[in-house]
Amino acid sequence: MPDASEPRNIVIVGGGIIGCTSAYFLTRHLLYDPAKHKITILEASKIAGGASGKAGGLLALWAYPASIVPLSYKLHAELAAEHNGASRWGYRQIHCGQLSATGSPTSKFTNGTSDSLSLQKRDEKAIGKLRAAGIPADLDWFSPTAVRSYDEMGDPSTTAQVHPYQFTTSMAALAEAAGVKVITNARVTALNTAGDKVESVTYTDSASTSHTLPTTDIIVAAGPWTQRVFPPAPISGMRAHSVTIRPSRPVSAYAIFTSITLPAQGTRRAQHVSPEIYARPNEEIYACGEGDKLVPLPETTADVETDERRCKDIVEQVGAVSPELRDGEVLVRQACYLPNVDGPGGPLVGKTGVKGLILAAGHTCWGIQNGPGTGKLVSEFVFDGEAKSAKIGGLDPRKVL
């Protein structure tokens, strides 16, 4: 076990959800002493600038990997109870299901200017069609002529959500309040070692001035940029686009995985698409499409390119099955990169073979879900020398480094 009586200089590389929850739980560890222990987050652009601010925010006991999910799901509930997460970052329990539908042809998104009538009060015939397809009574914001079937994946006992940007920035703020120093626009250029242990971290600021921080512990939590910082890590990035829409009327709390058949329209052939649609508590709906690797990973989250055509496709896809979305207002069009482990399994959480160097990356689309659990485990690796809250031997980075 590390000697907690000795001063520690802990540097976290990355200001996404994993870095921010790691900072938070380090300050909550029983052995943390702000008089002896210094914790610094180095973020290349801004806190939650990437996927941690632009993801869907779905939480589920049926997510993966099973070694972390139960711990992290439980911690989400505890954090929300302790810090008023319902109002601070939109924490709430929800329903989740798989919906199969055939979309109606669409030519444009109306941005709230349509004269279509709201379907808030559907006639009995329409309601009957939804019930015949197995649709819950309160999931009434999909077209009854489009829906083919519905299967429940999770209920409020197993599924919840947060607003990713609000949650990640709140974790950073709570960590700062406990003594963590956050440095943004700090691009890490080197992890320096002396023999078999870490010695310092070098980074450049927005003025291209180089700085070196002495360290006893380094946590690499740079998401898809992890390999840029720590080359042996088999982590790559996949670009993902999403939009947020204010629906034409308030909708019920559901996260929907879709399977939509779009008819041929003009020169476009019939196609099958599967956008995900998450209703949020602030009269906002998040929708995302499939990923791509067409554009290489840029220098920082600030340099990510958004393909407007891909965002338009998502808008048309969800509008083809929901009048409430078709007649809503598009609020945000955005893109980010998700971190993937090159090979089976993931994420990678734990020791690396270099004394004092902890890796916590490769969480794919479940980074928000597994952020608190990962952060707590990272704090245990630093102060206890091992993971205590969960058995995560299968996620050991040394197996692939």
mmCIF file of C-alpha atoms in Angstrom:
data_model
loop_
_atom_site.group_PDB
_atom_site.id
_atom_site.type_symbol
_atom_site.label_atom_id
_atom_site.label_comp_id
_atom_site.label_asym_id
_atom_site.label_seq_id
_atom_site.Cartn_x
_atom_site.Cartn_y
_atom_site.Cartn_z
ATOM 1 C CA MET A 1 0.000 0.000 0.000
ATOM 2 C CA PRO A 2 1.313 3.476 -0.836
ATOM 3 C CA ASP A 3 2.431 5.589 2.125
ATOM 4 C CA ALA A 4 -0.387 8.128 2.611
ATOM 5 C CA SER A 5 1.742 10.123 5.029
ATOM 6 C CA GLU A 6 4.033 11.196 2.193
ATOM 7 C CA PRO A 7 3.176 14.240 0.047
ATOM 8 C CA ARG A 8 1.584 13.284 -3.276
ATOM 9 C CA ASN A 9 1.490 15.275 -6.505
ATOM 10 C CA ILE A 10 -1.299 13.670 -8.525
ATOM 11 C CA VAL A 11 -1.798 14.786 -12.130
ATOM 12 C CA ILE A 12 -4.885 13.773 -14.095
ATOM 13 C CA VAL A 13 -4.537 14.030 -17.868
ATOM 14 C CA GLY A 14 -7.961 14.743 -19.314
ATOM 15 C CA GLY A 15 -10.918 16.851 -18.218
ATOM 16 C CA GLY A 16 -13.690 14.550 -19.407
ATOM 17 C CA ILE A 17 -15.965 12.473 -17.225
ATOM 18 C CA ILE A 18 -13.288 9.945 -16.224
ATOM 19 C CA GLY A 19 -10.773 12.607 -15.262
ATOM 20 C CA CYS A 20 -13.333 14.682 -13.360
ATOM 21 C CA THR A 21 -14.837 11.759 -11.427
ATOM 22 C CA SER A 22 -11.321 10.542 -10.624
ATOM 23 C CA ALA A 23 -10.525 13.967 -9.169
ATOM 24 C CA TYR A 24 -13.801 14.003 -7.237
ATOM 25 C CA PHE A 25 -13.317 10.570 -5.661
ATOM 26 C CA LEU A 26 -9.649 11.197 -4.897
ATOM 27 C CA THR A 27 -10.766 14.118 -2.712
ATOM 28 C CA ARG A 28 -13.378 11.879 -1.042
ATOM 29 C CA HIS A 29 -10.958 9.090 -0.200
ATOM 30 C CA LEU A 30 -10.390 8.621 3.528
ATOM 31 C CA LEU A 31 -6.631 9.018 3.078
ATOM 32 C CA TYR A 32 -6.840 12.262 1.117
ATOM 33 C CA ASP A 33 -5.286 15.179 2.980
ATOM 34 C CA PRO A 34 -5.361 18.533 1.158
ATOM 35 C CA ALA A 35 -2.452 19.677 3.292
ATOM 36 C CA LYS A 36 -0.245 16.894 1.901
ATOM 37 C CA HIS A 37 -1.798 15.903 -1.409
ATOM 38 C CA LYS A 38 -1.952 18.073 -4.508
ATOM 39 C CA ILE A 39 -4.279 17.107 -7.368
ATOM 40 C CA THR A 40 -4.204 18.792 -10.792
ATOM 41 C CA ILE A 41 -6.353 18.213 -13.863
ATOM 42 C CA LEU A 42 -4.686 19.079 -17.174
ATOM 43 C CA GLU A 43 -7.226 19.502 -19.975
ATOM 44 C CA ALA A 44 -6.165 20.299 -23.543
ATOM 45 C CA SER A 45 -9.226 22.441 -24.319
ATOM 46 C CA LYS A 46 -12.113 22.809 -21.854
ATOM 47 C CA ILE A 47 -13.845 20.635 -19.283
ATOM 48 C CA ALA A 48 -16.382 18.316 -20.968
ATOM 49 C CA GLY A 49 -15.410 19.602 -24.396
ATOM 50 C CA GLY A 50 -15.671 16.185 -26.034
ATOM 51 C CA ALA A 51 -17.952 13.180 -25.675
ATOM 52 C CA SER A 52 -18.337 13.881 -21.953
ATOM 53 C CA GLY A 53 -20.320 16.975 -22.870
ATOM 54 C CA LYS A 54 -22.018 15.702 -26.016
ATOM 55 C CA ALA A 55 -23.041 12.125 -25.238
ATOM 56 C CA GLY A 56 -26.548 10.886 -24.503
ATOM 57 C CA GLY A 57 -26.136 10.402 -20.751
ATOM 58 C CA LEU A 58 -27.932 7.057 -20.505
ATOM 59 C CA LEU A 59 -27.346 5.061 -17.304
ATOM 60 C CA ALA A 60 -28.251 1.379 -17.137
ATOM 61 C CA LEU A 61 -27.704 -1.669 -14.974
ATOM 62 C CA TRP A 62 -27.680 -3.673 -18.205
ATOM 63 C CA ALA A 63 -24.726 -1.727 -19.639
ATOM 64 C CA TYR A 64 -21.185 -3.130 -19.808
ATOM 65 C CA PRO A 65 -18.697 -4.130 -18.492
ATOM 66 C CA ALA A 66 -20.486 -6.030 -15.737
ATOM 67 C CA SER A 67 -17.513 -5.595 -13.391
ATOM 68 C CA ILE A 68 -18.036 -1.831 -13.095
ATOM 69 C CA VAL A 69 -21.662 -1.184 -14.008
ATOM 70 C CA PRO A 70 -23.399 -2.052 -10.684
ATOM 71 C CA LEU A 71 -20.921 0.015 -8.668
ATOM 72 C CA SER A 72 -21.169 2.997 -10.985
ATOM 73 C CA TYR A 73 -24.956 2.892 -11.291
ATOM 74 C CA LYS A 74 -25.222 2.884 -7.491
ATOM 75 C CA LEU A 75 -22.783 5.776 -7.195
ATOM 76 C CA HIS A 76 -24.803 7.814 -9.697
ATOM 77 C CA ALA A 77 -27.840 7.526 -7.431
ATOM 78 C CA GLU A 78 -25.787 8.422 -4.358
ATOM 79 C CA LEU A 79 -24.173 11.433 -6.041
ATOM 80 C CA ALA A 80 -27.559 12.695 -7.187
ATOM 81 C CA ALA A 81 -28.977 12.346 -3.667
ATOM 82 C CA GLU A 82 -26.006 14.097 -2.064
ATOM 83 C CA HIS A 83 -25.618 16.958 -4.525
ATOM 84 C CA ASN A 84 -29.182 17.513 -5.775
ATOM 85 C CA GLY A 85 -28.400 15.909 -9.089
ATOM 86 C CA ALA A 86 -32.024 16.044 -10.227
ATOM 87 C CA SER A 87 -31.838 19.811 -10.639
ATOM 88 C CA ARG A 88 -28.069 20.202 -11.020
ATOM 89 C CA TRP A 89 -27.475 17.677 -13.808
ATOM 90 C CA GLY A 90 -30.854 16.263 -14.762
ATOM 91 C CA TYR A 91 -30.622 12.923 -12.994
ATOM 92 C CA ARG A 92 -33.822 10.918 -13.209
ATOM 93 C CA GLN A 93 -34.973 7.335 -13.576
ATOM 94 C CA ILE A 94 -36.583 6.478 -16.912
ATOM 95 C CA HIS A 95 -37.998 3.783 -19.157
ATOM 96 C CA CYS A 96 -35.997 2.407 -22.075
ATOM 97 C CA GLY A 97 -37.121 0.375 -25.058
ATOM 98 C CA GLN A 98 -36.473 -0.835 -28.580
ATOM 99 C CA LEU A 99 -38.887 0.591 -31.152
ATOM 100 C CA SER A 100 -39.376 -0.683 -34.690
ATOM 101 C CA ALA A 101 -41.020 1.660 -37.177
ATOM 102 C CA THR A 102 -41.505 2.579 -40.808
ATOM 103 C CA GLY A 103 -40.870 6.242 -41.388
ATOM 104 C CA SER A 104 -42.901 8.677 -43.459
ATOM 105 C CA PRO A 105 -41.176 10.575 -46.279
ATOM 106 C CA THR A 106 -39.789 13.912 -45.136
ATOM 107 C CA SER A 107 -38.344 16.700 -47.224
ATOM 108 C CA LYS A 108 -37.241 19.137 -44.566
ATOM 109 C CA PHE A 109 -37.247 19.783 -40.845
ATOM 110 C CA THR A 110 -39.693 22.467 -39.851
ATOM 111 C CA ASN A 111 -37.834 24.107 -36.948
ATOM 112 C CA GLY A 112 -41.083 24.821 -35.190
ATOM 113 C CA THR A 113 -42.708 26.658 -38.111
ATOM 114 C CA SER A 114 -45.044 23.847 -39.179
ATOM 115 C CA ASP A 115 -48.764 24.342 -39.009
ATOM 116 C CA SER A 116 -49.259 20.675 -38.120
ATOM 117 C CA LEU A 117 -51.487 20.064 -35.132
ATOM 118 C CA SER A 118 -49.998 18.598 -31.989
ATOM 119 C CA LEU A 119 -50.716 14.926 -31.387
ATOM 120 C CA GLN A 120 -51.015 15.492 -27.658
ATOM 121 C CA LYS A 121 -54.649 14.453 -27.904
ATOM 122 C CA ARG A 122 -54.880 11.504 -30.246
ATOM 123 C CA ASP A 123 -58.153 9.947 -31.311
ATOM 124 C CA GLU A 124 -59.135 6.474 -30.149
ATOM 125 C CA LYS A 125 -58.171 4.882 -33.450
ATOM 126 C CA ALA A 126 -54.597 6.202 -33.190
ATOM 127 C CA ILE A 127 -54.327 5.165 -29.550
ATOM 128 C CA GLY A 128 -55.558 1.709 -30.491
ATOM 129 C CA LYS A 129 -52.803 1.337 -33.071
ATOM 130 C CA LEU A 130 -50.145 2.223 -30.503
ATOM 131 C CA ARG A 131 -51.558 -0.237 -27.980
ATOM 132 C CA ALA A 132 -51.654 -2.973 -30.620
ATOM 133 C CA ALA A 133 -47.940 -2.419 -31.212
ATOM 134 C CA GLY A 134 -47.277 -2.803 -27.483
ATOM 135 C CA ILE A 135 -46.497 0.877 -26.939
ATOM 136 C CA PRO A 136 -46.837 2.082 -23.314
ATOM 137 C CA ALA A 137 -49.712 4.502 -22.853
ATOM 138 C CA ASP A 138 -47.456 7.455 -22.029
ATOM 139 C CA LEU A 139 -45.106 6.893 -24.980
ATOM 140 C CA ASP A 140 -47.439 8.863 -27.204
ATOM 141 C CA TRP A 141 -44.951 10.955 -29.153
ATOM 142 C CA PHE A 142 -44.435 8.519 -32.020
ATOM 143 C CA SER A 143 -46.704 8.296 -35.037
ATOM 144 C CA PRO A 144 -49.246 5.472 -34.643
ATOM 145 C CA THR A 145 -49.041 4.769 -38.367
ATOM 146 C CA ALA A 146 -45.248 4.396 -38.190
ATOM 147 C CA VAL A 147 -44.726 2.146 -35.165
ATOM 148 C CA ARG A 148 -44.530 -1.591 -35.787
ATOM 149 C CA SER A 149 -43.448 -2.937 -32.398
ATOM 150 C CA TYR A 150 -42.001 -1.994 -29.024
ATOM 151 C CA ASP A 151 -39.973 -4.065 -26.565
ATOM 152 C CA GLU A 152 -38.998 -2.846 -23.123
ATOM 153 C CA MET A 153 -35.271 -2.941 -22.348
ATOM 154 C CA GLY A 154 -35.291 -1.272 -18.954
ATOM 155 C CA ASP A 155 -37.557 0.430 -16.444
ATOM 156 C CA PRO A 156 -36.930 3.071 -13.754
ATOM 157 C CA SER A 157 -35.464 0.417 -11.460
ATOM 158 C CA THR A 158 -32.678 -0.370 -13.944
ATOM 159 C CA THR A 159 -32.367 2.712 -16.156
ATOM 160 C CA ALA A 160 -31.694 6.408 -15.545
ATOM 161 C CA GLN A 161 -30.105 9.407 -17.220
ATOM 162 C CA VAL A 162 -28.072 12.550 -16.644
ATOM 163 C CA HIS A 163 -27.167 15.533 -18.791
ATOM 164 C CA PRO A 164 -23.510 14.720 -19.591
ATOM 165 C CA TYR A 165 -22.178 18.269 -19.785
ATOM 166 C CA GLN A 166 -23.912 19.310 -16.580
ATOM 167 C CA PHE A 167 -22.794 16.173 -14.770
ATOM 168 C CA THR A 168 -19.153 16.366 -15.877
ATOM 169 C CA THR A 169 -18.776 20.073 -15.125
ATOM 170 C CA SER A 170 -20.457 19.555 -11.753
ATOM 171 C CA MET A 171 -17.962 16.820 -10.865
ATOM 172 C CA ALA A 172 -15.138 19.181 -11.832
ATOM 173 C CA ALA A 173 -16.613 22.004 -9.751
ATOM 174 C CA LEU A 174 -17.079 19.764 -6.705
ATOM 175 C CA ALA A 175 -13.502 18.526 -7.055
ATOM 176 C CA GLU A 176 -12.246 22.113 -7.312
ATOM 177 C CA ALA A 177 -14.158 23.042 -4.178
ATOM 178 C CA ALA A 178 -12.293 20.244 -2.386
ATOM 179 C CA GLY A 179 -8.888 21.524 -3.471
ATOM 180 C CA VAL A 180 -8.275 20.221 -6.998
ATOM 181 C CA LYS A 181 -6.604 22.598 -9.437
ATOM 182 C CA VAL A 182 -8.030 22.582 -12.966
ATOM 183 C CA ILE A 183 -5.850 23.876 -15.800
ATOM 184 C CA THR A 184 -7.541 24.160 -19.197
ATOM 185 C CA ASN A 185 -5.900 24.776 -22.592
ATOM 186 C CA ALA A 186 -3.070 22.634 -21.285
ATOM 187 C CA ARG A 187 -1.940 20.136 -23.927
ATOM 188 C CA VAL A 188 0.228 17.391 -22.432
ATOM 189 C CA THR A 189 3.334 16.736 -24.512
ATOM 190 C CA ALA A 190 5.247 14.259 -22.338
ATOM 191 C CA LEU A 191 4.872 11.879 -19.415
ATOM 192 C CA ASN A 192 8.353 11.835 -17.934
ATOM 193 C CA THR A 193 9.786 8.887 -16.009
ATOM 194 C CA ALA A 194 12.862 8.170 -13.951
ATOM 195 C CA GLY A 195 13.694 4.510 -14.162
ATOM 196 C CA ASP A 196 10.484 2.541 -13.670
ATOM 197 C CA LYS A 197 8.391 5.294 -12.075
ATOM 198 C CA VAL A 198 6.750 8.568 -13.050
ATOM 199 C CA GLU A 199 8.599 11.781 -12.424
ATOM 200 C CA SER A 200 6.770 14.682 -14.096
ATOM 201 C CA VAL A 201 4.311 15.822 -16.760
ATOM 202 C CA THR A 202 5.128 18.417 -19.404
ATOM 203 C CA TYR A 203 2.415 20.478 -21.078
ATOM 204 C CA THR A 204 2.064 23.599 -23.205
ATOM 205 C CA ASP A 205 -0.423 26.368 -22.490
ATOM 206 C CA SER A 206 -2.465 28.515 -24.891
ATOM 207 C CA ALA A 207 0.570 30.762 -25.430
ATOM 208 C CA SER A 208 2.673 27.708 -26.424
ATOM 209 C CA THR A 209 4.729 28.077 -23.262
ATOM 210 C CA SER A 210 6.012 24.790 -21.873
ATOM 211 C CA HIS A 211 5.542 23.824 -18.217
ATOM 212 C CA THR A 212 6.645 20.763 -16.253
ATOM 213 C CA LEU A 213 4.865 19.549 -13.127
ATOM 214 C CA PRO A 214 6.604 17.128 -10.751
ATOM 215 C CA THR A 215 4.414 14.099 -10.055
ATOM 216 C CA THR A 216 4.185 11.033 -7.865
ATOM 217 C CA ASP A 217 1.061 9.761 -9.636
ATOM 218 C CA ILE A 218 -0.312 10.225 -13.159
ATOM 219 C CA ILE A 219 -3.794 9.200 -14.217
ATOM 220 C CA VAL A 220 -4.190 9.084 -17.991
ATOM 221 C CA ALA A 221 -7.877 9.647 -18.737
ATOM 222 C CA ALA A 222 -7.672 11.332 -22.113
ATOM 223 C CA GLY A 223 -10.420 9.366 -23.866
ATOM 224 C CA PRO A 224 -9.720 8.930 -27.591
ATOM 225 C CA TRP A 225 -6.618 11.114 -27.203
ATOM 226 C CA THR A 226 -5.045 8.643 -24.747
ATOM 227 C CA GLN A 227 -2.660 7.153 -27.295
ATOM 228 C CA ARG A 228 -1.357 10.638 -28.142
ATOM 229 C CA VAL A 229 -0.332 10.993 -24.503
ATOM 230 C CA PHE A 230 0.598 7.381 -23.755
ATOM 231 C CA PRO A 231 1.507 5.662 -27.073
ATOM 232 C CA PRO A 232 1.389 2.043 -25.806
ATOM 233 C CA ALA A 233 -2.350 2.360 -25.034
ATOM 234 C CA PRO A 234 -4.463 0.606 -27.712
ATOM 235 C CA ILE A 235 -7.123 3.315 -27.739
ATOM 236 C CA SER A 236 -8.628 4.890 -30.864
ATOM 237 C CA GLY A 237 -11.477 7.272 -31.584
ATOM 238 C CA MET A 238 -14.713 7.018 -33.552
ATOM 239 C CA ARG A 239 -16.604 10.144 -34.527
ATOM 240 C CA ALA A 240 -20.274 10.369 -33.555
ATOM 241 C CA HIS A 241 -22.831 13.021 -34.498
ATOM 242 C CA SER A 242 -25.856 14.115 -32.513
ATOM 243 C CA VAL A 243 -28.509 16.791 -32.331
ATOM 244 C CA THR A 244 -30.766 18.160 -29.633
ATOM 245 C CA ILE A 245 -34.338 19.153 -30.414
ATOM 246 C CA ARG A 246 -37.003 20.998 -28.463
ATOM 247 C CA PRO A 247 -40.148 18.983 -29.267
ATOM 248 C CA SER A 248 -43.395 20.666 -30.224
ATOM 249 C CA ARG A 249 -44.836 19.673 -26.839
ATOM 250 C CA PRO A 250 -43.547 18.077 -23.609
ATOM 251 C CA VAL A 251 -42.874 14.342 -23.920
ATOM 252 C CA SER A 252 -42.556 11.440 -21.488
ATOM 253 C CA ALA A 253 -39.299 10.150 -19.998
ATOM 254 C CA TYR A 254 -38.049 7.448 -22.340
ATOM 255 C CA ALA A 255 -34.767 6.449 -23.965
ATOM 256 C CA ILE A 256 -35.524 4.763 -27.276
ATOM 257 C CA PHE A 257 -33.300 2.575 -29.438
ATOM 258 C CA THR A 258 -34.875 2.551 -32.867
ATOM 259 C CA SER A 259 -34.941 0.383 -35.937
ATOM 260 C CA ILE A 260 -36.445 2.513 -38.696
ATOM 261 C CA THR A 261 -37.130 1.687 -42.327
ATOM 262 C CA LEU A 262 -37.209 4.833 -44.439
ATOM 263 C CA PRO A 263 -39.031 4.628 -47.778
ATOM 264 C CA ALA A 264 -37.451 5.631 -51.051
ATOM 265 C CA GLN A 265 -37.751 9.355 -51.635
ATOM 266 C CA GLY A 266 -36.712 11.140 -54.808
ATOM 267 C CA THR A 267 -33.313 9.801 -55.819
ATOM 268 C CA ARG A 268 -32.736 8.233 -52.391
ATOM 269 C CA ARG A 269 -33.218 4.524 -52.039
ATOM 270 C CA ALA A 270 -35.088 2.928 -49.168
ATOM 271 C CA GLN A 271 -32.790 2.533 -46.181
ATOM 272 C CA HIS A 272 -32.601 1.154 -42.673
ATOM 273 C CA VAL A 273 -31.385 3.439 -39.865
ATOM 274 C CA SER A 274 -31.138 3.166 -36.088
ATOM 275 C CA PRO A 275 -30.878 6.537 -34.336
ATOM 276 C CA GLU A 276 -31.099 6.632 -30.549
ATOM 277 C CA ILE A 277 -33.588 9.079 -29.033
ATOM 278 C CA TYR A 278 -33.423 10.228 -25.388
ATOM 279 C CA ALA A 279 -35.988 12.550 -23.857
ATOM 280 C CA ARG A 280 -34.433 14.898 -21.300
ATOM 281 C CA PRO A 281 -36.187 16.701 -18.433
ATOM 282 C CA ASN A 282 -35.569 20.211 -19.787
ATOM 283 C CA GLU A 283 -37.953 19.951 -22.755
ATOM 284 C CA GLU A 284 -35.100 18.718 -24.904
ATOM 285 C CA ILE A 285 -34.571 15.521 -26.849
ATOM 286 C CA TYR A 286 -31.152 14.151 -27.692
ATOM 287 C CA ALA A 287 -30.753 12.047 -30.854
ATOM 288 C CA CYS A 288 -27.613 10.437 -32.231
ATOM 289 C CA GLY A 289 -26.734 8.445 -35.322
ATOM 290 C CA GLU A 290 -24.130 5.886 -36.272
ATOM 291 C CA GLY A 291 -20.406 6.562 -35.926
ATOM 292 C CA ASP A 292 -17.760 7.031 -38.605
ATOM 293 C CA LYS A 293 -13.992 7.136 -39.010
ATOM 294 C CA LEU A 294 -13.906 9.402 -42.051
ATOM 295 C CA VAL A 295 -12.053 12.238 -40.314
ATOM 296 C CA PRO A 296 -8.902 11.520 -38.255
ATOM 297 C CA LEU A 297 -8.797 12.498 -34.604
ATOM 298 C CA PRO A 298 -7.920 16.231 -34.396
ATOM 299 C CA GLU A 299 -5.535 17.869 -31.958
ATOM 300 C CA THR A 300 -8.148 18.661 -29.303
ATOM 301 C CA THR A 301 -11.907 18.609 -28.731
ATOM 302 C CA ALA A 302 -12.000 22.235 -29.884
ATOM 303 C CA ASP A 303 -10.946 21.113 -33.369
ATOM 304 C CA VAL A 304 -13.634 18.471 -33.957
ATOM 305 C CA GLU A 305 -15.418 18.891 -37.298
ATOM 306 C CA THR A 306 -19.205 18.627 -37.410
ATOM 307 C CA ASP A 307 -20.675 17.253 -40.638
ATOM 308 C CA GLU A 308 -23.910 19.204 -41.102
ATOM 309 C CA ARG A 309 -25.200 16.598 -43.550
ATOM 310 C CA ARG A 310 -24.971 13.850 -40.939
ATOM 311 C CA CYS A 311 -26.824 16.002 -38.432
ATOM 312 C CA LYS A 312 -29.505 16.717 -41.031
ATOM 313 C CA ASP A 313 -29.874 12.983 -41.614
ATOM 314 C CA ILE A 314 -30.487 12.385 -37.893
ATOM 315 C CA VAL A 315 -33.089 15.143 -37.790
ATOM 316 C CA GLU A 316 -34.938 13.692 -40.797
ATOM 317 C CA GLN A 317 -34.744 10.142 -39.457
ATOM 318 C CA VAL A 318 -36.330 10.917 -36.092
ATOM 319 C CA GLY A 319 -38.814 13.324 -37.662
ATOM 320 C CA ALA A 320 -39.981 10.536 -39.950
ATOM 321 C CA VAL A 321 -41.443 8.624 -36.986
ATOM 322 C CA SER A 322 -42.339 11.407 -34.532
ATOM 323 C CA PRO A 323 -44.410 14.489 -35.426
ATOM 324 C CA GLU A 324 -43.314 16.037 -32.122
ATOM 325 C CA LEU A 325 -39.713 15.910 -33.332
ATOM 326 C CA ARG A 326 -40.519 16.751 -36.932
ATOM 327 C CA ASP A 327 -42.303 19.915 -35.771
ATOM 328 C CA GLY A 328 -39.767 20.777 -33.091
ATOM 329 C CA GLU A 329 -36.845 23.175 -33.006
ATOM 330 C CA VAL A 330 -33.293 21.998 -33.617
ATOM 331 C CA LEU A 331 -31.171 23.442 -30.813
ATOM 332 C CA VAL A 332 -27.716 21.934 -31.331
ATOM 333 C CA ARG A 333 -25.836 20.097 -34.062
ATOM 334 C CA GLN A 334 -22.582 18.571 -32.816
ATOM 335 C CA ALA A 335 -19.945 15.862 -33.105
ATOM 336 C CA CYS A 336 -17.477 14.175 -30.768
ATOM 337 C CA TYR A 337 -15.126 11.183 -30.678
ATOM 338 C CA LEU A 338 -15.800 8.080 -28.594
ATOM 339 C CA PRO A 339 -12.806 6.151 -27.162
ATOM 340 C CA ASN A 340 -12.575 2.490 -28.151
ATOM 341 C CA VAL A 341 -10.122 -0.215 -27.129
ATOM 342 C CA ASP A 342 -8.520 -1.730 -30.225
ATOM 343 C CA GLY A 343 -9.298 -5.362 -29.547
ATOM 344 C CA PRO A 344 -11.751 -7.248 -27.383
ATOM 345 C CA GLY A 345 -12.981 -5.919 -24.072
ATOM 346 C CA GLY A 346 -12.510 -2.579 -22.442
ATOM 347 C CA PRO A 347 -12.319 -0.153 -20.859
ATOM 348 C CA LEU A 348 -8.767 -0.319 -19.513
ATOM 349 C CA VAL A 349 -8.592 0.669 -15.849
ATOM 350 C CA GLY A 350 -5.650 0.109 -13.540
ATOM 351 C CA LYS A 351 -1.880 -0.063 -13.294
ATOM 352 C CA THR A 352 0.348 0.032 -16.354
ATOM 353 C CA GLY A 353 3.662 -1.455 -15.251
ATOM 354 C CA VAL A 354 5.139 2.018 -14.734
ATOM 355 C CA LYS A 355 5.066 2.845 -11.037
ATOM 356 C CA GLY A 356 2.610 5.659 -10.364
ATOM 357 C CA LEU A 357 1.019 5.568 -13.835
ATOM 358 C CA ILE A 358 -2.680 4.628 -13.880
ATOM 359 C CA LEU A 359 -4.659 4.217 -17.098
ATOM 360 C CA ALA A 360 -8.423 4.828 -17.226
ATOM 361 C CA ALA A 361 -9.673 4.986 -20.812
ATOM 362 C CA GLY A 362 -11.555 3.219 -23.581
ATOM 363 C CA HIS A 363 -15.077 3.467 -22.130
ATOM 364 C CA THR A 364 -16.835 3.611 -25.552
ATOM 365 C CA CYS A 365 -20.393 4.943 -25.324
ATOM 366 C CA TRP A 366 -20.699 4.045 -21.625
ATOM 367 C CA GLY A 367 -18.270 6.613 -20.242
ATOM 368 C CA ILE A 368 -20.929 8.667 -18.471
ATOM 369 C CA GLN A 369 -22.522 5.532 -17.026
ATOM 370 C CA ASN A 370 -19.209 4.132 -15.792
ATOM 371 C CA GLY A 371 -17.549 7.402 -14.826
ATOM 372 C CA PRO A 372 -18.290 7.370 -11.090
ATOM 373 C CA GLY A 373 -17.289 3.712 -10.688
ATOM 374 C CA THR A 374 -14.064 4.276 -12.608
ATOM 375 C CA GLY A 375 -13.281 7.398 -10.609
ATOM 376 C CA LYS A 376 -13.744 5.587 -7.304
ATOM 377 C CA LEU A 377 -11.547 2.701 -8.447
ATOM 378 C CA VAL A 378 -8.844 5.116 -9.610
ATOM 379 C CA SER A 379 -8.835 6.727 -6.159
ATOM 380 C CA GLU A 380 -8.304 3.274 -4.653
ATOM 381 C CA PHE A 381 -5.422 2.469 -6.987
ATOM 382 C CA VAL A 382 -3.748 5.718 -5.941
ATOM 383 C CA PHE A 383 -4.296 5.599 -2.179
ATOM 384 C CA ASP A 384 -4.759 1.866 -1.483
ATOM 385 C CA GLY A 385 -2.586 0.395 -4.211
ATOM 386 C CA GLU A 386 -5.440 -1.784 -5.534
ATOM 387 C CA ALA A 387 -9.095 -1.771 -6.526
ATOM 388 C CA LYS A 388 -11.335 -2.528 -3.566
ATOM 389 C CA SER A 389 -14.869 -1.611 -4.612
ATOM 390 C CA ALA A 390 -15.082 -4.004 -7.580
ATOM 391 C CA LYS A 391 -13.226 -6.943 -9.092
ATOM 392 C CA ILE A 392 -11.816 -5.582 -12.335
ATOM 393 C CA GLY A 393 -8.959 -7.940 -13.138
ATOM 394 C CA GLY A 394 -10.376 -8.340 -16.631
ATOM 395 C CA LEU A 395 -9.818 -4.619 -17.291
ATOM 396 C CA ASP A 396 -6.125 -4.644 -16.283
ATOM 397 C CA PRO A 397 -4.191 -2.528 -18.846
ATOM 398 C CA ARG A 398 -1.099 -4.695 -18.379
ATOM 399 C CA LYS A 399 -2.828 -7.478 -20.297
ATOM 400 C CA VAL A 400 -2.630 -5.489 -23.524
ATOM 401 C CA LEU A 401 0.300 -3.099 -23.022
#
